[in-house]
Coordinates of C-alpha atoms (C1' of nucleotides) in Angstrom, one line a residue:
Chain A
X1 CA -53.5 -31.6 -6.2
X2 CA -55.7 -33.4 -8.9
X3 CA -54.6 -33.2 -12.3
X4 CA -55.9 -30.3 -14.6
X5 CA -58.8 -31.2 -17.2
X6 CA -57.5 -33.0 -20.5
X7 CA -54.1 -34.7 -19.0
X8 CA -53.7 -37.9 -19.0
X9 CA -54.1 -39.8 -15.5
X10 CA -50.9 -41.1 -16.2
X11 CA -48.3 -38.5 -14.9
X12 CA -47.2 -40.0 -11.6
X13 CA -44.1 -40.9 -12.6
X14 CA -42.2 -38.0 -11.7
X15 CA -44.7 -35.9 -9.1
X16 CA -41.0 -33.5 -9.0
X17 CA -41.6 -30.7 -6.3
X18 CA -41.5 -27.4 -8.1
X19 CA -38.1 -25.8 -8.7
X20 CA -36.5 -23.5 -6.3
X21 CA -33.3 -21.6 -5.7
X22 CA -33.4 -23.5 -2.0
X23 CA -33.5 -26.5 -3.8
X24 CA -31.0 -26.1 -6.7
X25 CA -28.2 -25.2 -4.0
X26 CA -29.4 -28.4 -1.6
X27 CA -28.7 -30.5 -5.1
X28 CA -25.7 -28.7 -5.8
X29 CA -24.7 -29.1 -1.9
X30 CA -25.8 -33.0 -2.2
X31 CA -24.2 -33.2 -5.6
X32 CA -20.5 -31.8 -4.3
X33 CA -20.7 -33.6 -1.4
X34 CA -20.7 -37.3 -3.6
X35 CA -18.8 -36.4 -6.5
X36 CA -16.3 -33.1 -5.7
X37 CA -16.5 -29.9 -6.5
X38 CA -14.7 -30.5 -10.1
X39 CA -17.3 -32.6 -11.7
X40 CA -20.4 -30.2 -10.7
X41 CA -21.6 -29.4 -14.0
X42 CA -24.9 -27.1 -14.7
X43 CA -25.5 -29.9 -17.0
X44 CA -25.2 -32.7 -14.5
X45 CA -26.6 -30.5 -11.5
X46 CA -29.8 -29.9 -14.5
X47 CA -29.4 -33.9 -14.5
X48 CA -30.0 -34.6 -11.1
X49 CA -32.8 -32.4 -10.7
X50 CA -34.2 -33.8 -13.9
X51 CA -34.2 -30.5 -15.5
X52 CA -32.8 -29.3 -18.2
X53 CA -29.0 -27.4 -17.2
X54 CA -30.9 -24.1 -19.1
X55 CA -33.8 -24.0 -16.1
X56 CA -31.3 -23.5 -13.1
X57 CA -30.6 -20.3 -14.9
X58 CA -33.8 -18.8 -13.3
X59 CA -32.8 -18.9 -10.2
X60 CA -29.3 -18.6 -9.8
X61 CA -27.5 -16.4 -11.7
X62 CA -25.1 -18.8 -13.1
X63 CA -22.5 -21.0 -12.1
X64 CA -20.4 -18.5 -10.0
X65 CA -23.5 -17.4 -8.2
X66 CA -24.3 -20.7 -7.6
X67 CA -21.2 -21.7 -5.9
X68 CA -21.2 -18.0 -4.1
X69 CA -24.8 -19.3 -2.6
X70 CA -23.8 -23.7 -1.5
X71 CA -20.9 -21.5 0.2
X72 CA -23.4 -18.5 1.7
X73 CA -26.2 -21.0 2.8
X74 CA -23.1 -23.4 4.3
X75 CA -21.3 -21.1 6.4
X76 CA -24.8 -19.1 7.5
X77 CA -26.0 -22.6 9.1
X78 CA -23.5 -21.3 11.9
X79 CA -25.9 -18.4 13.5
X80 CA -29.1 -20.0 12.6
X81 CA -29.0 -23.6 14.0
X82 CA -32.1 -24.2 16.1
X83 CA -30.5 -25.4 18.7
X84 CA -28.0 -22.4 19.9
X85 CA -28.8 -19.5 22.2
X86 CA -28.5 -16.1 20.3
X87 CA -25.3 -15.5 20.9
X88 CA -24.0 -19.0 21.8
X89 CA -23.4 -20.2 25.2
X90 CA -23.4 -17.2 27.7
X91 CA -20.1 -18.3 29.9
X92 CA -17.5 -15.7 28.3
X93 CA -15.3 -15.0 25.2
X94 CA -13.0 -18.6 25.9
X95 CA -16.8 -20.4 25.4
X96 CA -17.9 -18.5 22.8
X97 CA -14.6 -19.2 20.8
X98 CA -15.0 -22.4 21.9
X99 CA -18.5 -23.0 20.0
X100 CA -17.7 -21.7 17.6
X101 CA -14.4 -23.5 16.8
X102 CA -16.4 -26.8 16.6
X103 CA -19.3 -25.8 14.9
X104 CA -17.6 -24.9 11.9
X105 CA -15.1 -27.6 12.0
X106 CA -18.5 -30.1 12.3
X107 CA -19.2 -28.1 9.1
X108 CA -16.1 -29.5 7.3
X109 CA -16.2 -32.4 8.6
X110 CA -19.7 -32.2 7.0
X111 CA -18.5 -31.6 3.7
X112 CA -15.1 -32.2 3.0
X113 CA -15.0 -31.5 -0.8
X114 CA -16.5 -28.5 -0.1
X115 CA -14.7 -26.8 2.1
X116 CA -12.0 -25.9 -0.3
X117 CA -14.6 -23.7 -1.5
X118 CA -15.2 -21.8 1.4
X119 CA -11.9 -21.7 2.2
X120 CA -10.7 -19.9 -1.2
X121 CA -13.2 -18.2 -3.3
X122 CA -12.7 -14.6 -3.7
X123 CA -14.8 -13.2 -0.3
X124 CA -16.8 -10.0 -1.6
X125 CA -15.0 -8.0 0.6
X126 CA -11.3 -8.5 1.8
X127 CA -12.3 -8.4 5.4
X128 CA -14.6 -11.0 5.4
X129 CA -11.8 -13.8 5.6
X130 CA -12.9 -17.4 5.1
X131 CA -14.3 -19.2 6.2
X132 CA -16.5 -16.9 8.5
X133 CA -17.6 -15.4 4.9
X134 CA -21.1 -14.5 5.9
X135 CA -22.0 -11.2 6.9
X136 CA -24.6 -12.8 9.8
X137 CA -21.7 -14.6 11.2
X138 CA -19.3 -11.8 11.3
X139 CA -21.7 -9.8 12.5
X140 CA -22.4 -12.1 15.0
X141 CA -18.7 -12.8 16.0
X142 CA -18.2 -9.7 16.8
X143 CA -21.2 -8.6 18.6
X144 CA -20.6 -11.7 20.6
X145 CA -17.8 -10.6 22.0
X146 CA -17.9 -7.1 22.3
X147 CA -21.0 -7.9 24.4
X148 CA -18.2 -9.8 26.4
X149 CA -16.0 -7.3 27.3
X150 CA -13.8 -6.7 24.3
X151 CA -13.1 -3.5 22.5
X152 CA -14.0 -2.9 19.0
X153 CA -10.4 -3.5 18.0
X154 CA -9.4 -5.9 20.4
X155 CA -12.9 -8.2 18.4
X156 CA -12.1 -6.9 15.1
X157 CA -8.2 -8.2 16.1
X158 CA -9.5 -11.2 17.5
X159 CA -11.6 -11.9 14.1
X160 CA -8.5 -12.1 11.8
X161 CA -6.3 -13.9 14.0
X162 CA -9.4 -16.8 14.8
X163 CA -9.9 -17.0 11.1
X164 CA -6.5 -17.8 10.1
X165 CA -6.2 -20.4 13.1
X166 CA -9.7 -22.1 11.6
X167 CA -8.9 -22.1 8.0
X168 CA -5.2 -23.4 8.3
X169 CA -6.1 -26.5 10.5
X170 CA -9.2 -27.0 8.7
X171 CA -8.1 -27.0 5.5
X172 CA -5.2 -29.1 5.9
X173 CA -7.8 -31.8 8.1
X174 CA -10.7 -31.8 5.2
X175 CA -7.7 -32.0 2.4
X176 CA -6.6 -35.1 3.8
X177 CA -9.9 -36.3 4.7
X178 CA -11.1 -35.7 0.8
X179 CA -7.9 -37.4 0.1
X180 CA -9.2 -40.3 1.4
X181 CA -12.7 -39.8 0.6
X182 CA -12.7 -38.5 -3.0
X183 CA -14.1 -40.7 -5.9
X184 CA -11.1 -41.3 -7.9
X185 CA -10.3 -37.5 -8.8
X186 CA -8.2 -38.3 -11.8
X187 CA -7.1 -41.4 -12.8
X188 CA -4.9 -40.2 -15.5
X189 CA -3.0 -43.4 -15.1
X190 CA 0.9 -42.5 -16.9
X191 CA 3.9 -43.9 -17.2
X192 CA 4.5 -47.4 -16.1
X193 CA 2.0 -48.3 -13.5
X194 CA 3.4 -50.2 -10.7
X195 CA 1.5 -48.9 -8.2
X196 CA 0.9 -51.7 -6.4
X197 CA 2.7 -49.4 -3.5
X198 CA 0.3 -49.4 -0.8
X199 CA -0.3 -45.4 -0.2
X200 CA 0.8 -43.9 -3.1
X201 CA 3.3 -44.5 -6.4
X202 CA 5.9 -42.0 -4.9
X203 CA 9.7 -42.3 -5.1
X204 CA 10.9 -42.2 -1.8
X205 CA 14.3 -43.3 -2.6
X206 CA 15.7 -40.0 -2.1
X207 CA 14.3 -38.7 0.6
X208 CA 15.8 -41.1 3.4
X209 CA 14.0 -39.3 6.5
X210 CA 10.8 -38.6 5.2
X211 CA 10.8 -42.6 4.7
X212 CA 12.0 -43.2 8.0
X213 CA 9.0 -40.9 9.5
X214 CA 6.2 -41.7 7.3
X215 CA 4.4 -43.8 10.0
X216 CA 4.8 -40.9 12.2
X217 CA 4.0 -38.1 9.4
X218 CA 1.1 -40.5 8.9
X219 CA -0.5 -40.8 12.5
X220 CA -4.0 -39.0 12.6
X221 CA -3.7 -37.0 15.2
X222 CA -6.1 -34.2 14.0
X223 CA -8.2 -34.5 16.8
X224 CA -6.2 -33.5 19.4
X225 CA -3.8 -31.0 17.5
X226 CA -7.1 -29.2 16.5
X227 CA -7.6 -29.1 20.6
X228 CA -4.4 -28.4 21.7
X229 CA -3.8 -25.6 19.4
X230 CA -7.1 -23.9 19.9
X231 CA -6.5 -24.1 23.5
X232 CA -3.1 -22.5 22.9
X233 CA -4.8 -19.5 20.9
X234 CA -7.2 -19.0 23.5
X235 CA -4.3 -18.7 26.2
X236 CA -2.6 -16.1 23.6
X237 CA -5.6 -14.0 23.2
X238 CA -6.1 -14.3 26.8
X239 CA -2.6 -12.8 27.4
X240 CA -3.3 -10.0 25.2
X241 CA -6.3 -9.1 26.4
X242 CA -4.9 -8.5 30.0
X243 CA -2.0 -6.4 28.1
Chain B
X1 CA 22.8 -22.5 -37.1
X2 CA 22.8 -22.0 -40.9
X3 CA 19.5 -22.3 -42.8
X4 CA 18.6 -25.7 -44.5
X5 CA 19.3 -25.2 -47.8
X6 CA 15.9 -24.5 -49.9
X7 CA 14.3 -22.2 -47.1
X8 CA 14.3 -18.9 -48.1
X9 CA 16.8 -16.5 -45.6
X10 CA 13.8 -15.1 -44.5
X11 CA 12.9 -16.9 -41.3
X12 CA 13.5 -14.4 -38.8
X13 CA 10.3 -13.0 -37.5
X14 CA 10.2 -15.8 -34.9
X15 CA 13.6 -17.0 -33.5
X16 CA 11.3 -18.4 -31.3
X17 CA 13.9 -20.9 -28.4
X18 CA 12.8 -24.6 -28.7
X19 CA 10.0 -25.3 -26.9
X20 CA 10.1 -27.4 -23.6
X21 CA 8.8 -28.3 -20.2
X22 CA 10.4 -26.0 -18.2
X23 CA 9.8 -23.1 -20.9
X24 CA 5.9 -24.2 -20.6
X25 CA 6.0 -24.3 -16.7
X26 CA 7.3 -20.5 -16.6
X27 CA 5.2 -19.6 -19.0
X28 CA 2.0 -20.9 -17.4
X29 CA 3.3 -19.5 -14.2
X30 CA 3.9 -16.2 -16.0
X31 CA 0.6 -16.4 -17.4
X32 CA -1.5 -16.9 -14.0
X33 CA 0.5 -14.4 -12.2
X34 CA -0.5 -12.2 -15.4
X35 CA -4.2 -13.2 -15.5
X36 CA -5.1 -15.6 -12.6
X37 CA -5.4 -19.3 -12.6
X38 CA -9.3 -19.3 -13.8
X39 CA -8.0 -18.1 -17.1
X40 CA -5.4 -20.3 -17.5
X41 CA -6.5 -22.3 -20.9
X42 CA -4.0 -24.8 -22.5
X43 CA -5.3 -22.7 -25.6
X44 CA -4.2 -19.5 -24.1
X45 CA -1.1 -21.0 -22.8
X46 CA -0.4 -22.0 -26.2
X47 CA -1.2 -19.0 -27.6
X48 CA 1.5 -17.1 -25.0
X49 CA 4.0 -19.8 -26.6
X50 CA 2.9 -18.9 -30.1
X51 CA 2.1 -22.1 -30.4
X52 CA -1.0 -24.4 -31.1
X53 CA -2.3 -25.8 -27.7
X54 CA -1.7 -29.5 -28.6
X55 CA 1.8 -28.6 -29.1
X56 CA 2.2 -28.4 -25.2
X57 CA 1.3 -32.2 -24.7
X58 CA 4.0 -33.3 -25.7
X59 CA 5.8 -31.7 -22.2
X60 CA 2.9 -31.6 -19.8
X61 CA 0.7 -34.7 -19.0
X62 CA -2.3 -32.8 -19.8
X63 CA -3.6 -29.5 -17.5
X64 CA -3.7 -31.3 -14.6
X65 CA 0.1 -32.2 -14.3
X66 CA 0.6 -29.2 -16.0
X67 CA -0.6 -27.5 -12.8
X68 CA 1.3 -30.0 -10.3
X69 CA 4.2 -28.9 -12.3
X70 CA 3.7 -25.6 -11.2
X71 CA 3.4 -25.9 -8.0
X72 CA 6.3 -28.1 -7.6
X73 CA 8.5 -25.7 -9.3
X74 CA 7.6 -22.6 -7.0
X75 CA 7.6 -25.0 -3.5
X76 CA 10.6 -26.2 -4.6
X77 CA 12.3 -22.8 -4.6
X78 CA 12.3 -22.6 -1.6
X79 CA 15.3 -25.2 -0.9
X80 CA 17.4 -24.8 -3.9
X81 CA 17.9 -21.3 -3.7
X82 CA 21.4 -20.7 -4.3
X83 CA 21.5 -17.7 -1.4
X84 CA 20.5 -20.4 1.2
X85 CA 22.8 -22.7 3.0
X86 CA 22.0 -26.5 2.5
X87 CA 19.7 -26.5 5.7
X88 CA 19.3 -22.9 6.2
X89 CA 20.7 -20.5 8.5
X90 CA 22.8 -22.6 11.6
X91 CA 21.5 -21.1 14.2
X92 CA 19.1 -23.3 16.3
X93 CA 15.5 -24.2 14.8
X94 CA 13.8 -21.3 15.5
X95 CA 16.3 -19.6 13.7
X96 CA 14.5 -22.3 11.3
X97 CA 11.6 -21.9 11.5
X98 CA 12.0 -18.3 10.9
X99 CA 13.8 -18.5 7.6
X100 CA 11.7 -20.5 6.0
X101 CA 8.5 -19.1 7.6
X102 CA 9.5 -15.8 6.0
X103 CA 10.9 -17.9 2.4
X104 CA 7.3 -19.5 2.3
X105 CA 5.7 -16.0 2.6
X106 CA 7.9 -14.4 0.2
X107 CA 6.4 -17.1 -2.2
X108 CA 2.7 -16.7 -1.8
X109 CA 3.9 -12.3 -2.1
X110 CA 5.3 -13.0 -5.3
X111 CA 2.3 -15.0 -6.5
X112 CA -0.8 -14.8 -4.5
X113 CA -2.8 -16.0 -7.4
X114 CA -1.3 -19.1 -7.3
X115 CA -0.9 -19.6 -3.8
X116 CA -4.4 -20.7 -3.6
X117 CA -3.1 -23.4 -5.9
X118 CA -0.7 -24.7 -4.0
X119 CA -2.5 -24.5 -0.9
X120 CA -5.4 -26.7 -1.8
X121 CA -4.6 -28.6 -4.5
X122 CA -5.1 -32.4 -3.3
X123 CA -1.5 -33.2 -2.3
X124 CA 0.3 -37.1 -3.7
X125 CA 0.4 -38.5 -0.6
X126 CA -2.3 -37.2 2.9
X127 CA 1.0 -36.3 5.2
X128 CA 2.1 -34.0 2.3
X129 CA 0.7 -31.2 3.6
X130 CA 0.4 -27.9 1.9
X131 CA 2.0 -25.6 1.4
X132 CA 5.3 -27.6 2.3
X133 CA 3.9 -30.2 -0.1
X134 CA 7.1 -31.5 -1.9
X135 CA 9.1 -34.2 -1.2
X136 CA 12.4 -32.0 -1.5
X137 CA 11.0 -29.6 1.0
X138 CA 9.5 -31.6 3.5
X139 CA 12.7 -33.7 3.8
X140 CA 14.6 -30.7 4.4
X141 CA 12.4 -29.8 7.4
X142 CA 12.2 -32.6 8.6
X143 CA 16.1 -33.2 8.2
X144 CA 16.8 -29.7 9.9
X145 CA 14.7 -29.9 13.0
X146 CA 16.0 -33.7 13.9
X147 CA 19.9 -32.2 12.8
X148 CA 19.3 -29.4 15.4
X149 CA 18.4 -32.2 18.3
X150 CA 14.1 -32.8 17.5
X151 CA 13.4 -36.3 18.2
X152 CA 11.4 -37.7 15.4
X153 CA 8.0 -38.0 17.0
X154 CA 8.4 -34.1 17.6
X155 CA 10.1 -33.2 14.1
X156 CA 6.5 -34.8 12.8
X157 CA 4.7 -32.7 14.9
X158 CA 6.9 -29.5 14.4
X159 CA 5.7 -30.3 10.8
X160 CA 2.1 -30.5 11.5
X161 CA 1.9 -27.8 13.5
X162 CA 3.8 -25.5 11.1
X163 CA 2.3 -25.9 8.0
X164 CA -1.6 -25.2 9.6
X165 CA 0.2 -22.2 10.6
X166 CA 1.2 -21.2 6.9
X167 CA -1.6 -22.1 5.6
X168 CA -3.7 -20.3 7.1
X169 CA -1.4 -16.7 7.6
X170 CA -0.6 -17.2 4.3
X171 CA -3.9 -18.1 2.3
X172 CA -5.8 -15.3 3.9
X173 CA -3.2 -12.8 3.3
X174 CA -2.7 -13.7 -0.4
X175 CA -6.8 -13.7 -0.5
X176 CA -6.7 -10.2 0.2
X177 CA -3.7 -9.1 -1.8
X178 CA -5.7 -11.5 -4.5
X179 CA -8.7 -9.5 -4.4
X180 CA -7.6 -6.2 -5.0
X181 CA -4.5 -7.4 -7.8
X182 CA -7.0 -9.8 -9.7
X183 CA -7.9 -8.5 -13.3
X184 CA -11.7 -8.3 -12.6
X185 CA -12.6 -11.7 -11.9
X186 CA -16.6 -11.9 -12.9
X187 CA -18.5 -8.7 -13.9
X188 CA -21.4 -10.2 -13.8
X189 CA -23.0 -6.9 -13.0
X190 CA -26.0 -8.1 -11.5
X191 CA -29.7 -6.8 -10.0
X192 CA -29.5 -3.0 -9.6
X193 CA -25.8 -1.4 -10.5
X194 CA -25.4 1.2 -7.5
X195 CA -22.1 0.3 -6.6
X196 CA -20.5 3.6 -6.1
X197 CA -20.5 2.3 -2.5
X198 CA -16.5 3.0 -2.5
X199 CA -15.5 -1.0 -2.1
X200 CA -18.0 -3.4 -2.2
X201 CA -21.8 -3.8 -2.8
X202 CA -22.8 -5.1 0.2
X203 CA -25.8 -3.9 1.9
X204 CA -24.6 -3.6 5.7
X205 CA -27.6 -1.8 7.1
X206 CA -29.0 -5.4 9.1
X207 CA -25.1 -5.6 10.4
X208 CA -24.6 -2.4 12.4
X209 CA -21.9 -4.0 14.1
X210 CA -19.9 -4.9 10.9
X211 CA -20.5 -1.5 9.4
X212 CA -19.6 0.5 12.9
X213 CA -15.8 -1.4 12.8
X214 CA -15.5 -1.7 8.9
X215 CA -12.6 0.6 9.1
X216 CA -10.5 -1.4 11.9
X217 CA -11.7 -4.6 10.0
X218 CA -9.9 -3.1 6.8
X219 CA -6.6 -2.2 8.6
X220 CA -3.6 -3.7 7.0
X221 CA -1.7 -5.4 9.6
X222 CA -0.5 -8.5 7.8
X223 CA 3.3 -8.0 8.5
X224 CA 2.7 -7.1 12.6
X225 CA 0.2 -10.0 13.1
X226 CA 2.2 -13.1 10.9
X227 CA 5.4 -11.9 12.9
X228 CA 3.1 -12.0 16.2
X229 CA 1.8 -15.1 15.8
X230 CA 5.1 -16.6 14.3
X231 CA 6.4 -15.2 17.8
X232 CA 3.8 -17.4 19.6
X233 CA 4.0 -20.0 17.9
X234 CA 7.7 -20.4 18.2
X235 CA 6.9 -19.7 21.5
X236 CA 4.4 -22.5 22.3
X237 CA 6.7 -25.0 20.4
X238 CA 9.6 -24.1 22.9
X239 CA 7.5 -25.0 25.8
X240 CA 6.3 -28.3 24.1
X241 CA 9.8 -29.4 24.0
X242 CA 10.7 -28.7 27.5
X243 CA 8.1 -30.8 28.5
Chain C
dA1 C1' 11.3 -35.2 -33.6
dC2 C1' 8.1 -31.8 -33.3
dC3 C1' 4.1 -29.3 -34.4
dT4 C1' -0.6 -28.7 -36.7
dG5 C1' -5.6 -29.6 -38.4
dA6 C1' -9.5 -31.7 -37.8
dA7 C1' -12.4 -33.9 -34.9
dC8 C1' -14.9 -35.3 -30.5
dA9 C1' -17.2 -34.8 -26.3
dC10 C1' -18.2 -31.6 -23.1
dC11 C1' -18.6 -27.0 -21.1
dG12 C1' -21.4 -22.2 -19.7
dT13 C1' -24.7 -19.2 -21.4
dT14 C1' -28.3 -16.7 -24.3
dC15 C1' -32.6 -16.4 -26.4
dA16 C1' -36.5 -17.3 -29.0
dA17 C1' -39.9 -20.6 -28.8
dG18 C1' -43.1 -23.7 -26.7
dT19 C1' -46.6 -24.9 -22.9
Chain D
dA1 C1' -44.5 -18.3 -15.3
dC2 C1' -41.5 -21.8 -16.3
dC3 C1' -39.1 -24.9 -19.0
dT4 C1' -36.8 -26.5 -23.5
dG5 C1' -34.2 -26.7 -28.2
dA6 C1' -31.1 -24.8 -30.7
dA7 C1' -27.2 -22.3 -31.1
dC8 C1' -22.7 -20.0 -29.9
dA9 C1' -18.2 -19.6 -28.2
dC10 C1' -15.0 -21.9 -25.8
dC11 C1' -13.0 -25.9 -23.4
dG12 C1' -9.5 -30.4 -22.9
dT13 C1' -7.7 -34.1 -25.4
dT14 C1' -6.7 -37.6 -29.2
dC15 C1' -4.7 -38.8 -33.4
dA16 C1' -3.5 -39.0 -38.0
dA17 C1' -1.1 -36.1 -40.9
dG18 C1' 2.4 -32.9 -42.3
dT19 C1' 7.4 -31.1 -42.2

DNA sequence: ACCTGAACACCGTTCAAGT
DNA sequence: ACCTGAACACCGTTCAAGT
């Protein structure tokens, strides 16, 4: 608390809280989530710790284990929120599903230029399928609902076919939304630069009907898709089950 | 054809063809099927090309648009194909929706490391959706559903719908085919080296349930379960359109 | 016209050295 | 125990210079 014998009164400037792994991934979490995953650096992550980029190095074991944890810590937030029952709500499978469908699309609607990460990096095993990566929350899934009913391969079925369903709808939702969202990504400006084009500098001169429907290729609908076509899943799955 | 006069005759080690864009593209596309997009270097690239990496900017706009390249070229196989009619097979759209359902996975087969690539690369425009993201292709959709009687409101929907669908069949399975193709992808041979645990070095023993259905997690049923859902899918758009 | 050498700014990572 | 400086190999990219 005081300062030790023979310093200077004078180091309030930076009373820094001591480095942690905890806190290196928050800044690296913090850091993605303003600038994209492209421009975290060790260097610049270092930076905004005001630490050297060599001092991360004790307690992450570089940069793909870094990335491996902001994606680990991300995804376990699902089973460990404070404010879920153990196994989420207790009304059946369709419930369950239910949570769980929205609490990991809040998470990328959280962090948008991260959930490309989630989404793709090499899972340690092949059967943990993004973006329920984490061991807890598989675990979880499935004890959830084989504690519902289901047989082991009627979960484990379940599993694969709820993943695909979450990552295609939302990766395609945070892609547009870090779209919109991004910093700049590149500006790279080539060519002649009209680009005083509104949306975007593409030609559409050749493509007649995707001009004629880009209001309506445009509408944000994501919303209700993401509703309507987890409602449709649930009504497969449903129809399986009673198969 | 002939020599210049003044070089000596020998100048055959390297017949090498003249270098350009589409040359580079195939090569890069070569390379990353080869060794995986993380290793793709303009300095390897060049390399492949036997050819100084600054020698490639003069036919790709730096490595950025030297990936966009890419992944316009493969997405744009799939609609100028010379085995394919102009808008695919005449039958009706889920006739369709079938063709190209199964040309869009025969894509990410031939090249699941760069599917990834084309799946979440940040598309020109937001309502260019991955992984139909190129003009040509998503003017051919759209162009077939409205020839075979979709109104435009639903054509755009068809579209939305169709590509989360991809997506998310198609990333997962290419993850998995990914994992066990890729070269090695990080060593990093971290903590204590057991690892003769068959697959993976995870510790399972806090995930009973996990470890109890590893083995019906593992089961290969790609082909059964993108036909399946394809099947419901097709099926749930049907009843849309009735409505 | 097309490619190369040299240079620059920036990476990730290691390791001996400081405190 | 924890952080830094210096160093290494490797990036992407520019540009003047060669042929």
């Amino acid at each position: 608390m005081t300062s030790p014998p023979g310093t200077r009164s004078t180091e309030q400037p930076h009373p820094r809280p001591a480095l942690t792994r905890d806190r290196v991934l928050d800044a690296a979490i913090a850091f993605m989530d303003e600038h994209g995953v492209q421009h975290l650096t060790m260097r610049r992550l270092g930076e905004s710790l005001e630490v050297e980029a060599m001092a991360l190095y004790r307690y992450v074991n570089g940069r793909e284990d870094l990335l491996e944890g902001v994606v680990d810590r991300l995804v376990g937030t699902l089973v460990t929120d404070p404010d879920d029952a153990p196994l989420g709500p207790a009304d059946g499978w369709q419930a369950y599903l239910q949570w769980l469908a929205h609490a990991v699309r809040q998470l990328a609607t959280a962090h948008p230029s991260i959930f490309p990460l989630i989404a793709t990096r090499h899972p340690a095993a092949p059967w943990l399928r993004p973006p329920l990566r984490s061991l807890q929350v598989v675990e979880h899934f499935l004890q959830a609902l084989i504690s519902r009913g289901f047989s082991e391969a009627h979960a484990a079925h379940t599993y694969r076919v709820f993943t695909s369903f979450l990552l295609g709808h939302l990766l395609l939702e945070s892609a547009a939304r870090g779209a919109s969202t991004a910093p700049v990504e590149e500006p790279l400006d080539e060519g002649d630069a009209d680009l005083p084009t509104g949306d975007e500098q593409l030609d559409l001169s050749d493509h007649p009907t995707v001009l004629a429907l880009r209001p309506l290729l445009s509408v944000d609908k994501a919303d209700a898709e993401f509703e309507q076509a987890l409602e449709a899943l649930l009504d497969r799955l449903d129809l399986e089950l009673s198969q």
